[in-house]
Amino acid sequence: MKIEATHLLRLALLTALLTGCMLDADRATQPATPVTPTARPVTVRVSLAGRLLFVQDGNLYLHSGTRTEQITRDGTTRDPAWSPDGTQLAFVRRETSYSDLYLLNAAGGLPTQVTFNRGRSEPWTQRFMHEVVWALQPDWSPDGRELVFVSQVRPPTGPDDQPPLYEFPLSLYRYPLRLIGQRQPTNDDLLLQVSEADLQQPAWSPDGAWIAFVRVPRGAGRAEIQLLDPATGAIQPYAGIPAGAYDPAWSPDGRWLAFAAAVDGQTDVWAIPAPGLGGTPVRLTQLGQTRAPAWSPDGTQLAVVRVGANGNDLYVVPLERTNGTLRAGEAVALTNHGHIDASSGLAWGR
């Protein structure tokens, strides 16, 4: 069917970002207070300081100490991010061919919707496909007053009666949270757009000087981690990071950037000193097929996801700083045969 082909094309263009169930947006008002896990419980084996967020089967989980709680149960949740002070979290709900950003108070309650990307037409129709866009991968400014995220400047364009549709590239947006309730994000909040390249996974440095992001060409070329100066709009490659790297994550003190990269046929997590500090990448895992780094609040540990044939599992890596460099200890498995959503990433807050 033409509609099905159009929808599959939309998904294929954003396959690296968009996974999970597609349910109706009316669930946006569902309470998000902690509930007992039902479908596929997660057992985290060790006690962790702080609060670690992860996604399994489209639901958000929180692990603190020795306890794991299921936070959402609508099957549409992804991309969690803690506010710098740990009082709020941002996340995404992926619906039928679109997604929206939400905020949730860490103490519980109902989420606050930030974007409103649902079309007015009937879902799965051709007209609906021309009305919707994606909003994904939120991250917080260091002062907690703004969100940076990825979205599109327009819904897909193309013939009304047949595929293919043209998906506008994912671009970076910067939205002041003081405007919630006054207006939703618009193209007035567009921070950076690159022709025929998707911009993904923005990560704001703790000092506010840089936003690291992944530039993914739609044509020839490999993904590349780049740096954006949010004050001037200037962009530059992150020198020393190999081509094809992704999942950038700053250390809490801003002195290191962790990332995932394939080297010699094996994908592991590495870290490189912040711009201006000098130095070369340091390998932090030896697990293979490892990604989604998240630093502990004190910077002494790193949580990662290992993607495996029997499931995706959480690991934690102890870190030491010696003579200006990082040394990683042995990775410890936190889950066994889990179903952790690696593309949604992890968020480790206080």
Short mmCIF file of C-alpha atoms in Angstrom, two decimals:
data_model
loop_
_atom_site.label_atom_id
_atom_site.label_comp_id
_atom_site.label_asym_id
_atom_site.label_seq_id
_atom_site.Cartn_x
_atom_site.Cartn_y
_atom_site.Cartn_z
CA MET A 1 0.00 0.00 0.00
CA LYS A 2 1.20 3.52 -0.73
CA ILE A 3 0.65 4.76 2.80
CA GLU A 4 2.58 1.85 4.26
CA ALA A 5 5.46 2.44 1.87
CA THR A 6 5.55 6.11 2.81
CA HIS A 7 5.64 5.32 6.49
CA LEU A 8 8.41 2.75 6.06
CA LEU A 9 10.43 5.33 4.17
CA ARG A 10 10.08 7.79 7.06
CA LEU A 11 11.29 5.17 9.48
CA ALA A 12 14.18 4.09 7.28
CA LEU A 13 15.52 7.65 7.08
CA LEU A 14 15.70 7.90 10.87
CA THR A 15 16.37 4.27 11.74
CA ALA A 16 19.39 5.00 13.92
CA LEU A 17 17.28 7.24 16.15
CA LEU A 18 13.74 5.94 16.20
CA THR A 19 12.88 2.60 17.73
CA GLY A 20 10.03 1.40 19.93
CA CYS A 21 6.28 1.10 19.88
CA MET A 22 3.84 3.46 18.16
CA LEU A 23 0.82 4.27 20.28
CA ASP A 24 -1.77 7.05 20.29
CA ALA A 25 -0.82 10.47 21.66
CA ASP A 26 -3.85 10.55 23.97
CA ARG A 27 -1.63 8.75 26.47
CA ALA A 28 0.25 12.01 27.01
CA THR A 29 -1.87 12.66 30.11
CA GLN A 30 -1.13 9.29 31.72
CA PRO A 31 0.36 9.60 35.23
CA ALA A 32 4.11 9.04 35.32
CA THR A 33 4.51 8.20 39.00
CA PRO A 34 6.64 5.11 39.83
CA VAL A 35 4.86 1.78 39.46
CA THR A 36 5.83 -1.84 39.94
CA PRO A 37 7.46 -3.35 36.83
CA THR A 38 5.12 -5.77 35.11
CA ALA A 39 6.15 -7.07 31.69
CA ARG A 40 9.92 -7.56 31.88
CA PRO A 41 11.42 -6.72 35.29
CA VAL A 42 15.00 -5.42 35.44
CA THR A 43 17.41 -6.70 38.06
CA VAL A 44 20.39 -4.43 38.64
CA ARG A 45 22.98 -6.42 40.53
CA VAL A 46 24.93 -3.80 42.46
CA SER A 47 24.29 -0.66 44.46
CA LEU A 48 24.90 2.61 42.61
CA ALA A 49 25.27 6.11 43.96
CA GLY A 50 23.01 8.70 42.35
CA ARG A 51 20.10 7.92 40.05
CA LEU A 52 20.53 6.09 36.75
CA LEU A 53 17.82 6.34 34.09
CA PHE A 54 17.50 3.83 31.26
CA VAL A 55 14.86 2.64 28.80
CA GLN A 56 13.57 -0.89 28.27
CA ASP A 57 10.69 -1.85 25.96
CA GLY A 58 9.75 1.81 25.52
CA ASN A 59 9.47 2.43 29.26
CA LEU A 60 11.65 4.50 31.55
CA TYR A 61 13.33 2.93 34.59
CA LEU A 62 15.15 4.54 37.50
CA HIS A 63 17.81 2.73 39.51
CA SER A 64 19.08 4.21 42.77
CA GLY A 65 21.02 2.35 45.43
CA THR A 66 19.75 -1.22 45.13
CA ARG A 67 16.22 -0.40 43.97
CA THR A 68 14.85 -0.21 40.42
CA GLU A 69 11.51 1.49 39.69
CA GLN A 70 9.53 1.66 36.47
CA ILE A 71 8.67 5.31 35.85
CA THR A 72 6.55 5.13 32.67
CA ARG A 73 4.46 2.32 31.24
CA ASP A 74 3.07 3.65 27.96
CA GLY A 75 5.64 1.91 25.74
CA THR A 76 6.57 5.15 23.94
CA THR A 77 9.31 6.64 26.15
CA ARG A 78 12.93 7.26 25.12
CA ASP A 79 15.89 9.70 25.40
CA PRO A 80 15.95 10.55 29.14
CA ALA A 81 18.04 13.50 30.41
CA TRP A 82 18.47 14.80 33.96
CA SER A 83 18.41 18.52 34.71
CA PRO A 84 21.72 19.73 36.19
CA ASP A 85 20.23 20.08 39.69
CA GLY A 86 18.50 16.69 39.51
CA THR A 87 15.02 18.10 40.15
CA GLN A 88 13.60 17.39 36.68
CA LEU A 89 14.05 15.03 33.80
CA ALA A 90 13.35 15.52 30.13
CA PHE A 91 12.28 12.67 27.88
CA VAL A 92 10.64 11.91 24.55
CA ARG A 93 7.42 10.13 23.71
CA ARG A 94 7.43 8.57 20.26
CA GLU A 95 4.02 8.27 18.71
CA THR A 96 2.68 7.45 15.23
CA SER A 97 5.29 8.96 12.88
CA TYR A 98 6.15 11.84 15.24
CA SER A 99 7.50 12.48 18.72
CA ASP A 100 7.30 15.11 21.46
CA LEU A 101 9.38 16.38 24.36
CA TYR A 102 8.18 16.26 27.97
CA LEU A 103 9.43 17.35 31.38
CA LEU A 104 8.77 15.48 34.61
CA ASN A 105 9.39 16.56 38.18
CA ALA A 106 11.71 14.09 39.88
CA ALA A 107 9.32 13.97 42.83
CA GLY A 108 6.60 12.57 40.54
CA GLY A 109 3.33 13.86 39.17
CA LEU A 110 2.16 14.43 35.60
CA PRO A 111 4.61 15.30 32.80
CA THR A 112 4.59 18.71 31.15
CA GLN A 113 4.42 18.64 27.37
CA VAL A 114 6.97 20.92 25.66
CA THR A 115 6.36 20.29 21.94
CA PHE A 116 3.06 19.56 20.19
CA ASN A 117 3.89 17.78 16.94
CA ARG A 118 0.76 15.69 16.47
CA GLY A 119 -1.06 16.34 13.19
CA ARG A 120 -4.77 17.06 13.02
CA SER A 121 -5.57 14.38 10.45
CA GLU A 122 -6.20 10.70 11.05
CA PRO A 123 -2.94 8.84 11.86
CA TRP A 124 -1.52 6.60 9.11
CA THR A 125 -3.15 8.69 6.39
CA GLN A 126 -1.21 10.46 3.66
CA ARG A 127 -2.40 13.86 4.90
CA PHE A 128 -1.18 13.05 8.43
CA MET A 129 2.32 12.33 7.07
CA HIS A 130 2.46 15.92 5.77
CA GLU A 131 1.66 17.38 9.20
CA VAL A 132 4.11 15.80 11.64
CA VAL A 133 7.78 16.13 12.64
CA TRP A 134 10.13 14.48 15.11
CA ALA A 135 11.51 16.00 18.33
CA LEU A 136 14.29 13.95 19.91
CA GLN A 137 17.34 13.74 22.19
CA PRO A 138 16.94 16.62 24.66
CA ASP A 139 19.83 17.90 26.74
CA TRP A 140 19.97 20.69 29.33
CA SER A 141 21.95 23.88 29.43
CA PRO A 142 24.34 23.97 32.42
CA ASP A 143 22.10 26.46 34.24
CA GLY A 144 19.01 24.33 33.64
CA ARG A 145 17.14 27.15 31.90
CA GLU A 146 17.16 25.82 28.34
CA LEU A 147 16.85 22.62 26.37
CA VAL A 148 18.78 21.75 23.25
CA PHE A 149 17.21 19.03 21.10
CA VAL A 150 16.84 17.86 17.51
CA SER A 151 13.82 18.42 15.29
CA GLN A 152 12.87 19.39 11.73
CA VAL A 153 12.03 22.77 10.21
CA ARG A 154 9.03 21.43 8.31
CA PRO A 155 6.93 18.28 7.94
CA PRO A 156 7.72 16.04 4.96
CA THR A 157 7.00 17.39 1.49
CA GLY A 158 6.10 15.55 -1.71
CA PRO A 159 3.08 14.41 -3.73
CA ASP A 160 -0.11 14.02 -1.73
CA ASP A 161 -1.11 10.83 -3.49
CA GLN A 162 2.10 8.80 -3.62
CA PRO A 163 5.50 8.31 -1.97
CA PRO A 164 8.27 9.15 -1.59
CA LEU A 165 8.16 12.00 0.87
CA TYR A 166 11.17 14.20 1.50
CA GLU A 167 12.20 14.21 5.15
CA PHE A 168 13.80 17.49 6.19
CA PRO A 169 17.10 16.95 8.00
CA LEU A 170 17.23 16.82 11.77
CA SER A 171 18.48 20.17 13.05
CA LEU A 172 19.48 21.57 16.45
CA TYR A 173 17.03 23.68 18.44
CA ARG A 174 17.53 25.74 21.60
CA TYR A 175 14.42 26.45 23.68
CA PRO A 176 14.16 28.63 26.85
CA LEU A 177 12.06 26.77 29.40
CA ARG A 178 10.59 30.05 30.70
CA LEU A 179 8.45 30.00 27.54
CA ILE A 180 6.61 26.80 28.49
CA GLY A 181 2.93 27.68 28.65
CA GLN A 182 3.46 30.75 26.47
CA ARG A 183 4.50 29.10 23.21
CA GLN A 184 5.95 25.82 22.03
CA PRO A 185 9.32 25.64 20.23
CA THR A 186 9.27 27.06 16.70
CA ASN A 187 11.81 27.76 13.98
CA ASP A 188 12.62 30.95 15.90
CA ASP A 189 14.50 28.56 18.21
CA LEU A 190 16.51 26.96 15.40
CA LEU A 191 20.15 26.82 16.48
CA LEU A 192 21.86 25.01 13.60
CA GLN A 193 20.75 23.46 10.33
CA VAL A 194 23.03 21.75 7.80
CA SER A 195 21.86 20.94 4.28
CA GLU A 196 21.52 17.21 3.60
CA ALA A 197 22.95 16.13 6.95
CA ASP A 198 21.15 15.05 10.12
CA LEU A 199 22.39 16.59 13.37
CA GLN A 200 22.00 14.25 16.32
CA GLN A 201 22.79 13.69 20.00
CA PRO A 202 23.53 17.22 21.26
CA ALA A 203 25.49 17.35 24.52
CA TRP A 204 26.03 20.69 26.28
CA SER A 205 29.37 21.01 28.09
CA PRO A 206 29.17 21.79 31.83
CA ASP A 207 30.85 25.18 31.36
CA GLY A 208 28.41 26.12 28.58
CA ALA A 209 31.19 26.76 26.07
CA TRP A 210 30.36 23.96 23.63
CA ILE A 211 27.58 21.76 22.36
CA ALA A 212 29.00 18.51 21.01
CA PHE A 213 26.81 16.84 18.38
CA VAL A 214 26.96 14.19 15.66
CA ARG A 215 26.77 15.24 12.03
CA VAL A 216 25.46 12.39 9.86
CA PRO A 217 25.68 13.03 6.09
CA ARG A 218 22.75 11.82 4.05
CA GLY A 219 25.02 11.10 1.11
CA ALA A 220 28.63 10.00 1.04
CA GLY A 221 30.75 10.33 4.15
CA ARG A 222 30.74 9.09 7.73
CA ALA A 223 29.28 10.47 10.90
CA GLU A 224 31.46 12.99 12.71
CA ILE A 225 31.38 14.49 16.20
CA GLN A 226 31.57 18.27 15.91
CA LEU A 227 31.53 21.23 18.27
CA LEU A 228 29.13 24.15 18.20
CA ASP A 229 29.81 27.41 20.02
CA PRO A 230 26.27 28.30 21.22
CA ALA A 231 27.25 31.95 21.64
CA THR A 232 28.49 32.53 18.09
CA GLY A 233 27.05 29.63 16.07
CA ALA A 234 30.54 28.63 14.88
CA ILE A 235 31.11 24.91 14.30
CA GLN A 236 34.27 22.85 14.04
CA PRO A 237 35.26 19.17 14.04
CA TYR A 238 36.30 17.73 17.39
CA ALA A 239 39.97 17.11 16.64
CA GLY A 240 41.27 13.66 17.54
CA ILE A 241 37.96 11.78 17.44
CA PRO A 242 37.85 9.13 14.69
CA ALA A 243 35.27 9.29 11.90
CA GLY A 244 32.11 7.35 12.56
CA ALA A 245 32.02 8.17 16.30
CA TYR A 246 28.75 8.92 18.10
CA ASP A 247 27.09 9.11 21.57
CA PRO A 248 29.06 12.11 22.95
CA ALA A 249 28.86 12.59 26.74
CA TRP A 250 30.77 15.19 28.81
CA SER A 251 32.28 14.33 32.18
CA PRO A 252 30.74 16.26 35.10
CA ASP A 253 33.82 18.50 35.37
CA GLY A 254 33.86 19.11 31.62
CA ARG A 255 37.43 17.90 31.19
CA TRP A 256 36.60 14.79 29.12
CA LEU A 257 34.19 13.79 26.37
CA ALA A 258 33.23 10.11 26.18
CA PHE A 259 32.00 8.64 22.90
CA ALA A 260 31.45 5.35 21.09
CA ALA A 261 33.65 4.45 18.12
CA ALA A 262 34.52 1.41 16.04
CA VAL A 263 38.26 0.75 16.00
CA ASP A 264 39.72 -2.40 14.42
CA GLY A 265 36.23 -3.78 13.92
CA GLN A 266 35.19 -3.45 17.56
CA THR A 267 32.92 -0.74 18.93
CA ASP A 268 33.86 0.47 22.40
CA VAL A 269 33.64 3.60 24.51
CA TRP A 270 36.52 6.05 24.51
CA ALA A 271 37.20 9.44 26.08
CA ILE A 272 39.18 12.44 24.86
CA PRO A 273 40.27 15.58 26.75
CA ALA A 274 38.14 18.68 26.31
CA PRO A 275 39.14 21.20 23.64
CA GLY A 276 42.24 23.14 24.62
CA LEU A 277 43.52 20.55 27.11
CA GLY A 278 45.44 18.46 24.57
CA GLY A 279 45.75 14.71 24.52
CA THR A 280 44.55 11.69 22.57
CA PRO A 281 41.57 9.34 23.02
CA VAL A 282 41.72 6.77 25.84
CA ARG A 283 39.90 3.46 25.52
CA LEU A 284 37.57 2.87 28.46
CA THR A 285 35.89 -0.44 27.56
CA GLN A 286 37.02 -3.70 25.99
CA LEU A 287 33.58 -5.28 25.70
CA GLY A 288 32.86 -4.81 22.00
CA GLN A 289 29.52 -3.49 20.66
CA THR A 290 29.42 -0.97 23.51
CA ARG A 291 27.85 2.48 23.45
CA ALA A 292 25.67 5.05 25.31
CA PRO A 293 28.20 6.28 27.93
CA ALA A 294 26.87 8.12 30.99
CA TRP A 295 29.15 9.49 33.73
CA SER A 296 28.38 9.08 37.41
CA PRO A 297 27.74 12.41 39.18
CA ASP A 298 31.20 12.33 40.79
CA GLY A 299 32.95 11.26 37.58
CA THR A 300 34.44 8.09 39.07
CA GLN A 301 32.32 5.63 37.08
CA LEU A 302 30.89 5.25 33.61
CA ALA A 303 27.71 3.38 32.74
CA VAL A 304 27.47 1.88 29.24
CA VAL A 305 25.23 -0.45 27.24
CA ARG A 306 26.67 -3.56 25.64
CA VAL A 307 24.64 -4.69 22.64
CA GLY A 308 24.51 -8.48 22.39
CA ALA A 309 22.70 -11.33 20.66
CA ASN A 310 21.05 -12.33 23.95
CA GLY A 311 20.02 -8.82 24.91
CA ASN A 312 21.45 -5.40 25.66
CA ASP A 313 22.90 -5.09 29.15
CA LEU A 314 24.10 -2.36 31.47
CA TYR A 315 27.72 -2.29 32.59
CA VAL A 316 29.57 0.06 34.91
CA VAL A 317 33.26 0.90 34.53
CA PRO A 318 35.35 2.31 37.43
CA LEU A 319 37.58 5.22 36.47
CA GLU A 320 40.81 6.63 37.91
CA ARG A 321 42.62 9.82 36.98
CA THR A 322 46.38 9.48 36.98
CA ASN A 323 48.89 12.03 35.70
CA GLY A 324 46.24 13.87 33.74
CA THR A 325 44.78 10.84 32.01
CA LEU A 326 42.00 8.36 32.60
CA ARG A 327 42.43 4.71 33.52
CA ALA A 328 39.50 2.34 33.38
CA GLY A 329 39.04 -0.71 35.58
CA GLU A 330 37.20 -3.90 34.77
CA ALA A 331 33.63 -3.45 33.54
CA VAL A 332 31.00 -4.99 35.83
CA ALA A 333 27.68 -6.27 34.43
CA LEU A 334 24.65 -4.71 36.09
CA THR A 335 21.99 -6.71 34.22
CA ASN A 336 21.82 -10.14 32.62
CA HIS A 337 20.04 -10.73 29.29
CA GLY A 338 18.38 -7.33 29.58
CA HIS A 339 16.51 -5.46 26.89
CA ILE A 340 18.03 -2.02 27.39
CA ASP A 341 17.37 0.45 24.57
CA ALA A 342 20.90 1.49 23.61
CA SER A 343 19.81 4.18 21.16
CA SER A 344 17.84 5.97 23.91
CA GLY A 345 21.00 6.38 25.93
CA LEU A 346 21.48 6.58 29.70
CA ALA A 347 21.24 9.47 32.15
CA TRP A 348 23.01 9.39 35.52
CA GLY A 349 22.06 12.15 37.94
CA ARG A 350 22.53 13.04 41.55
#
